[in-house]
Amino acid sequence: MLNRTLPGLAALAVVASLSACEKGPDIVPAKFTARPSASDIAEVYPAFARMARIPGKVKMRCEYSISGTLQRCRQIAVAPEGLNFEAGVPRLLSKYTVSPQTYDGRPAPAPITFVISFTPPSAPAPYA
């Protein structure tokens, strides 16, 4: 009987000690504190795509400094391809600032992935 209870008590002690452990590190993800304005994006909108009212997206992956400036950015994807949506992106990147990820309250920068969306202007009102 004692041989059956000892393993059960040992398992109970292990579970009790695990529940007393901390929940783990407190990680707060990075977030943007500044982004380009709609007029900033409109300035770099490809001319043909704007005239044809074609929307586009450019997916980027960047690292950032402790001060929050983007660095070592690379393009991951662009849609639709061939319309030059990616051409104006370097001018927009300086408009972004990031509040760094924190790990237990200390800055712990990690790469950040985001999408820059190009939305065409609305169609003009019909002539009355």
mmCIF file with all atom_site columns, C-alpha atoms in Angstrom:
data_model
loop_
_atom_site.group_PDB
_atom_site.id
_atom_site.type_symbol
_atom_site.label_atom_id
_atom_site.label_alt_id
_atom_site.label_comp_id
_atom_site.label_asym_id
_atom_site.label_entity_id
_atom_site.label_seq_id
_atom_site.pdbx_PDB_ins_code
_atom_site.Cartn_x
_atom_site.Cartn_y
_atom_site.Cartn_z
_atom_site.occupancy
_atom_site.B_iso_or_equiv
_atom_site.pdbx_formal_charge
_atom_site.auth_seq_id
_atom_site.auth_comp_id
_atom_site.auth_asym_id
_atom_site.auth_atom_id
_atom_site.pdbx_PDB_model_num
ATOM 1   C CA . MET A 1 1   ? 0.000   0.000  0.000   1.00 0.00 ? 1   MET A CA 1
ATOM 2   C CA . LEU A 1 2   ? 2.798   2.392  0.888   1.00 0.00 ? 2   LEU A CA 1
ATOM 3   C CA . ASN A 1 3   ? 4.515   1.598  -2.447  1.00 0.00 ? 3   ASN A CA 1
ATOM 4   C CA . ARG A 1 4   ? 1.407   2.837  -4.301  1.00 0.00 ? 4   ARG A CA 1
ATOM 5   C CA . THR A 1 5   ? 0.998   6.060  -2.311  1.00 0.00 ? 5   THR A CA 1
ATOM 6   C CA . LEU A 1 6   ? 4.588   7.308  -2.418  1.00 0.00 ? 6   LEU A CA 1
ATOM 7   C CA . PRO A 1 7   ? 4.693   7.852  -6.220  1.00 0.00 ? 7   PRO A CA 1
ATOM 8   C CA . GLY A 1 8   ? 1.338   9.645  -6.030  1.00 0.00 ? 8   GLY A CA 1
ATOM 9   C CA . LEU A 1 9   ? 2.574   11.900 -3.223  1.00 0.00 ? 9   LEU A CA 1
ATOM 10  C CA . ALA A 1 10  ? 5.783   12.618 -5.130  1.00 0.00 ? 10  ALA A CA 1
ATOM 11  C CA . ALA A 1 11  ? 3.787   13.602 -8.231  1.00 0.00 ? 11  ALA A CA 1
ATOM 12  C CA . LEU A 1 12  ? 1.554   15.831 -6.114  1.00 0.00 ? 12  LEU A CA 1
ATOM 13  C CA . ALA A 1 13  ? 4.609   17.554 -4.633  1.00 0.00 ? 13  ALA A CA 1
ATOM 14  C CA . VAL A 1 14  ? 6.025   18.210 -8.123  1.00 0.00 ? 14  VAL A CA 1
ATOM 15  C CA . VAL A 1 15  ? 2.729   19.683 -9.351  1.00 0.00 ? 15  VAL A CA 1
ATOM 16  C CA . ALA A 1 16  ? 2.466   21.874 -6.256  1.00 0.00 ? 16  ALA A CA 1
ATOM 17  C CA . SER A 1 17  ? 6.002   23.189 -6.724  1.00 0.00 ? 17  SER A CA 1
ATOM 18  C CA . LEU A 1 18  ? 5.347   23.926 -10.422 1.00 0.00 ? 18  LEU A CA 1
ATOM 19  C CA . SER A 1 19  ? 2.233   25.912 -9.611  1.00 0.00 ? 19  SER A CA 1
ATOM 20  C CA . ALA A 1 20  ? 4.313   28.072 -7.288  1.00 0.00 ? 20  ALA A CA 1
ATOM 21  C CA . CYS A 1 21  ? 6.637   29.032 -10.169 1.00 0.00 ? 21  CYS A CA 1
ATOM 22  C CA . GLU A 1 22  ? 6.295   32.407 -11.852 1.00 0.00 ? 22  GLU A CA 1
ATOM 23  C CA . LYS A 1 23  ? 4.191   32.605 -14.979 1.00 0.00 ? 23  LYS A CA 1
ATOM 24  C CA . GLY A 1 24  ? 7.260   33.438 -17.078 1.00 0.00 ? 24  GLY A CA 1
ATOM 25  C CA . PRO A 1 25  ? 8.776   36.601 -18.492 1.00 0.00 ? 25  PRO A CA 1
ATOM 26  C CA . ASP A 1 26  ? 6.604   39.620 -19.184 1.00 0.00 ? 26  ASP A CA 1
ATOM 27  C CA . ILE A 1 27  ? 6.956   40.368 -22.913 1.00 0.00 ? 27  ILE A CA 1
ATOM 28  C CA . VAL A 1 28  ? 5.349   43.487 -24.382 1.00 0.00 ? 28  VAL A CA 1
ATOM 29  C CA . PRO A 1 29  ? 5.459   43.475 -28.219 1.00 0.00 ? 29  PRO A CA 1
ATOM 30  C CA . ALA A 1 30  ? 6.769   46.392 -30.251 1.00 0.00 ? 30  ALA A CA 1
ATOM 31  C CA . LYS A 1 31  ? 4.257   48.866 -31.625 1.00 0.00 ? 31  LYS A CA 1
ATOM 32  C CA . PHE A 1 32  ? 4.386   51.811 -33.980 1.00 0.00 ? 32  PHE A CA 1
ATOM 33  C CA . THR A 1 33  ? 4.277   55.218 -32.312 1.00 0.00 ? 33  THR A CA 1
ATOM 34  C CA . ALA A 1 34  ? 4.355   57.130 -35.625 1.00 0.00 ? 34  ALA A CA 1
ATOM 35  C CA . ARG A 1 35  ? 3.425   56.201 -39.197 1.00 0.00 ? 35  ARG A CA 1
ATOM 36  C CA . PRO A 1 36  ? 3.358   58.027 -42.522 1.00 0.00 ? 36  PRO A CA 1
ATOM 37  C CA . SER A 1 37  ? 0.275   60.157 -43.090 1.00 0.00 ? 37  SER A CA 1
ATOM 38  C CA . ALA A 1 38  ? -2.170  59.607 -45.934 1.00 0.00 ? 38  ALA A CA 1
ATOM 39  C CA . SER A 1 39  ? -0.588  62.563 -47.758 1.00 0.00 ? 39  SER A CA 1
ATOM 40  C CA . ASP A 1 40  ? 2.901   61.022 -47.306 1.00 0.00 ? 40  ASP A CA 1
ATOM 41  C CA . ILE A 1 41  ? 1.655   57.826 -48.948 1.00 0.00 ? 41  ILE A CA 1
ATOM 42  C CA . ALA A 1 42  ? -0.160  59.785 -51.684 1.00 0.00 ? 42  ALA A CA 1
ATOM 43  C CA . GLU A 1 43  ? 3.136   61.531 -52.579 1.00 0.00 ? 43  GLU A CA 1
ATOM 44  C CA . VAL A 1 44  ? 4.828   58.215 -53.415 1.00 0.00 ? 44  VAL A CA 1
ATOM 45  C CA . TYR A 1 45  ? 1.789   56.495 -54.966 1.00 0.00 ? 45  TYR A CA 1
ATOM 46  C CA . PRO A 1 46  ? 2.795   55.257 -58.440 1.00 0.00 ? 46  PRO A CA 1
ATOM 47  C CA . ALA A 1 47  ? 1.261   57.564 -61.076 1.00 0.00 ? 47  ALA A CA 1
ATOM 48  C CA . PHE A 1 48  ? -0.264  54.872 -63.284 1.00 0.00 ? 48  PHE A CA 1
ATOM 49  C CA . ALA A 1 49  ? -1.748  52.982 -60.326 1.00 0.00 ? 49  ALA A CA 1
ATOM 50  C CA . ARG A 1 50  ? -3.207  56.215 -58.930 1.00 0.00 ? 50  ARG A CA 1
ATOM 51  C CA . MET A 1 51  ? -4.806  57.187 -62.268 1.00 0.00 ? 51  MET A CA 1
ATOM 52  C CA . ALA A 1 52  ? -6.196  53.664 -62.740 1.00 0.00 ? 52  ALA A CA 1
ATOM 53  C CA . ARG A 1 53  ? -7.289  53.575 -59.063 1.00 0.00 ? 53  ARG A CA 1
ATOM 54  C CA . ILE A 1 54  ? -5.367  50.354 -58.403 1.00 0.00 ? 54  ILE A CA 1
ATOM 55  C CA . PRO A 1 55  ? -4.674  49.611 -54.715 1.00 0.00 ? 55  PRO A CA 1
ATOM 56  C CA . GLY A 1 56  ? -1.397  48.050 -53.631 1.00 0.00 ? 56  GLY A CA 1
ATOM 57  C CA . LYS A 1 57  ? 0.455   46.662 -50.638 1.00 0.00 ? 57  LYS A CA 1
ATOM 58  C CA . VAL A 1 58  ? 4.115   46.296 -49.755 1.00 0.00 ? 58  VAL A CA 1
ATOM 59  C CA . LYS A 1 59  ? 5.076   43.934 -46.931 1.00 0.00 ? 59  LYS A CA 1
ATOM 60  C CA . MET A 1 60  ? 8.280   44.907 -45.104 1.00 0.00 ? 60  MET A CA 1
ATOM 61  C CA . ARG A 1 61  ? 10.444  43.383 -42.390 1.00 0.00 ? 61  ARG A CA 1
ATOM 62  C CA . CYS A 1 62  ? 12.724  45.719 -40.447 1.00 0.00 ? 62  CYS A CA 1
ATOM 63  C CA . GLU A 1 63  ? 14.899  45.808 -37.398 1.00 0.00 ? 63  GLU A CA 1
ATOM 64  C CA . TYR A 1 64  ? 14.850  48.914 -35.217 1.00 0.00 ? 64  TYR A CA 1
ATOM 65  C CA . SER A 1 65  ? 17.107  50.713 -32.795 1.00 0.00 ? 65  SER A CA 1
ATOM 66  C CA . ILE A 1 66  ? 16.423  51.227 -29.094 1.00 0.00 ? 66  ILE A CA 1
ATOM 67  C CA . SER A 1 67  ? 15.450  54.804 -30.006 1.00 0.00 ? 67  SER A CA 1
ATOM 68  C CA . GLY A 1 68  ? 12.772  53.403 -32.335 1.00 0.00 ? 68  GLY A CA 1
ATOM 69  C CA . THR A 1 69  ? 14.124  54.178 -35.803 1.00 0.00 ? 69  THR A CA 1
ATOM 70  C CA . LEU A 1 70  ? 13.761  51.511 -38.476 1.00 0.00 ? 70  LEU A CA 1
ATOM 71  C CA . GLN A 1 71  ? 16.928  49.999 -39.912 1.00 0.00 ? 71  GLN A CA 1
ATOM 72  C CA . ARG A 1 72  ? 17.999  47.091 -42.129 1.00 0.00 ? 72  ARG A CA 1
ATOM 73  C CA . CYS A 1 73  ? 14.611  46.900 -43.850 1.00 0.00 ? 73  CYS A CA 1
ATOM 74  C CA . ARG A 1 74  ? 13.848  44.473 -46.630 1.00 0.00 ? 74  ARG A CA 1
ATOM 75  C CA . GLN A 1 75  ? 10.844  43.973 -48.834 1.00 0.00 ? 75  GLN A CA 1
ATOM 76  C CA . ILE A 1 76  ? 9.093   40.638 -48.339 1.00 0.00 ? 76  ILE A CA 1
ATOM 77  C CA . ALA A 1 77  ? 6.278   40.997 -50.874 1.00 0.00 ? 77  ALA A CA 1
ATOM 78  C CA . VAL A 1 78  ? 4.511   43.474 -53.121 1.00 0.00 ? 78  VAL A CA 1
ATOM 79  C CA . ALA A 1 79  ? 1.072   43.192 -54.680 1.00 0.00 ? 79  ALA A CA 1
ATOM 80  C CA . PRO A 1 80  ? 0.293   43.714 -57.442 1.00 0.00 ? 80  PRO A CA 1
ATOM 81  C CA . GLU A 1 81  ? 3.741   43.282 -58.927 1.00 0.00 ? 81  GLU A CA 1
ATOM 82  C CA . GLY A 1 82  ? 4.989   45.424 -61.773 1.00 0.00 ? 82  GLY A CA 1
ATOM 83  C CA . LEU A 1 83  ? 3.305   48.703 -60.803 1.00 0.00 ? 83  LEU A CA 1
ATOM 84  C CA . ASN A 1 84  ? 6.234   50.120 -58.773 1.00 0.00 ? 84  ASN A CA 1
ATOM 85  C CA . PHE A 1 85  ? 4.511   50.314 -55.387 1.00 0.00 ? 85  PHE A CA 1
ATOM 86  C CA . GLU A 1 86  ? 7.849   49.443 -53.762 1.00 0.00 ? 86  GLU A CA 1
ATOM 87  C CA . ALA A 1 87  ? 9.681   52.409 -55.358 1.00 0.00 ? 87  ALA A CA 1
ATOM 88  C CA . GLY A 1 88  ? 8.482   55.026 -52.854 1.00 0.00 ? 88  GLY A CA 1
ATOM 89  C CA . VAL A 1 89  ? 8.772   52.872 -49.738 1.00 0.00 ? 89  VAL A CA 1
ATOM 90  C CA . PRO A 1 90  ? 12.286  54.088 -48.745 1.00 0.00 ? 90  PRO A CA 1
ATOM 91  C CA . ARG A 1 91  ? 10.911  57.642 -48.448 1.00 0.00 ? 91  ARG A CA 1
ATOM 92  C CA . LEU A 1 92  ? 8.148   56.396 -46.133 1.00 0.00 ? 92  LEU A CA 1
ATOM 93  C CA . LEU A 1 93  ? 10.348  54.346 -43.790 1.00 0.00 ? 93  LEU A CA 1
ATOM 94  C CA . SER A 1 94  ? 11.792  57.440 -42.092 1.00 0.00 ? 94  SER A CA 1
ATOM 95  C CA . LYS A 1 95  ? 8.241   58.412 -41.038 1.00 0.00 ? 95  LYS A CA 1
ATOM 96  C CA . TYR A 1 96  ? 7.888   55.312 -38.833 1.00 0.00 ? 96  TYR A CA 1
ATOM 97  C CA . THR A 1 97  ? 8.969   55.145 -35.198 1.00 0.00 ? 97  THR A CA 1
ATOM 98  C CA . VAL A 1 98  ? 8.655   52.103 -32.981 1.00 0.00 ? 98  VAL A CA 1
ATOM 99  C CA . SER A 1 99  ? 8.210   51.618 -29.267 1.00 0.00 ? 99  SER A CA 1
ATOM 100 C CA . PRO A 1 100 ? 10.603  48.659 -28.758 1.00 0.00 ? 100 PRO A CA 1
ATOM 101 C CA . GLN A 1 101 ? 9.527   45.275 -27.506 1.00 0.00 ? 101 GLN A CA 1
ATOM 102 C CA . THR A 1 102 ? 10.288  44.846 -23.806 1.00 0.00 ? 102 THR A CA 1
ATOM 103 C CA . TYR A 1 103 ? 11.272  41.727 -21.928 1.00 0.00 ? 103 TYR A CA 1
ATOM 104 C CA . ASP A 1 104 ? 10.626  42.028 -18.190 1.00 0.00 ? 104 ASP A CA 1
ATOM 105 C CA . GLY A 1 105 ? 10.590  45.813 -18.562 1.00 0.00 ? 105 GLY A CA 1
ATOM 106 C CA . ARG A 1 106 ? 13.892  46.053 -20.462 1.00 0.00 ? 106 ARG A CA 1
ATOM 107 C CA . PRO A 1 107 ? 14.074  46.941 -24.174 1.00 0.00 ? 107 PRO A CA 1
ATOM 108 C CA . ALA A 1 108 ? 14.610  43.822 -26.285 1.00 0.00 ? 108 ALA A CA 1
ATOM 109 C CA . PRO A 1 109 ? 14.403  44.808 -29.956 1.00 0.00 ? 109 PRO A CA 1
ATOM 110 C CA . ALA A 1 110 ? 13.256  42.140 -32.382 1.00 0.00 ? 110 ALA A CA 1
ATOM 111 C CA . PRO A 1 111 ? 12.400  42.305 -36.101 1.00 0.00 ? 111 PRO A CA 1
ATOM 112 C CA . ILE A 1 112 ? 9.019   43.798 -36.939 1.00 0.00 ? 112 ILE A CA 1
ATOM 113 C CA . THR A 1 113 ? 6.919   42.917 -39.992 1.00 0.00 ? 113 THR A CA 1
ATOM 114 C CA . PHE A 1 114 ? 4.289   45.299 -41.347 1.00 0.00 ? 114 PHE A CA 1
ATOM 115 C CA . VAL A 1 115 ? 2.329   46.186 -44.481 1.00 0.00 ? 115 VAL A CA 1
ATOM 116 C CA . ILE A 1 116 ? 2.217   49.564 -46.183 1.00 0.00 ? 116 ILE A CA 1
ATOM 117 C CA . SER A 1 117 ? -1.161  49.917 -47.916 1.00 0.00 ? 117 SER A CA 1
ATOM 118 C CA . PHE A 1 118 ? -1.745  52.159 -50.899 1.00 0.00 ? 118 PHE A CA 1
ATOM 119 C CA . THR A 1 119 ? -5.425  53.041 -51.237 1.00 0.00 ? 119 THR A CA 1
ATOM 120 C CA . PRO A 1 120 ? -6.473  54.858 -54.408 1.00 0.00 ? 120 PRO A CA 1
ATOM 121 C CA . PRO A 1 121 ? -8.269  58.179 -54.216 1.00 0.00 ? 121 PRO A CA 1
ATOM 122 C CA . SER A 1 122 ? -12.026 57.993 -54.500 1.00 0.00 ? 122 SER A CA 1
ATOM 123 C CA . ALA A 1 123 ? -13.565 58.441 -57.928 1.00 0.00 ? 123 ALA A CA 1
ATOM 124 C CA . PRO A 1 124 ? -14.577 61.976 -58.829 1.00 0.00 ? 124 PRO A CA 1
ATOM 125 C CA . ALA A 1 125 ? -18.243 62.859 -58.599 1.00 0.00 ? 125 ALA A CA 1
ATOM 126 C CA . PRO A 1 126 ? -20.131 62.510 -61.883 1.00 0.00 ? 126 PRO A CA 1
ATOM 127 C CA . TYR A 1 127 ? -20.592 65.676 -63.870 1.00 0.00 ? 127 TYR A CA 1
ATOM 128 C CA . ALA A 1 128 ? -24.051 67.090 -63.194 1.00 0.00 ? 128 ALA A CA 1
#
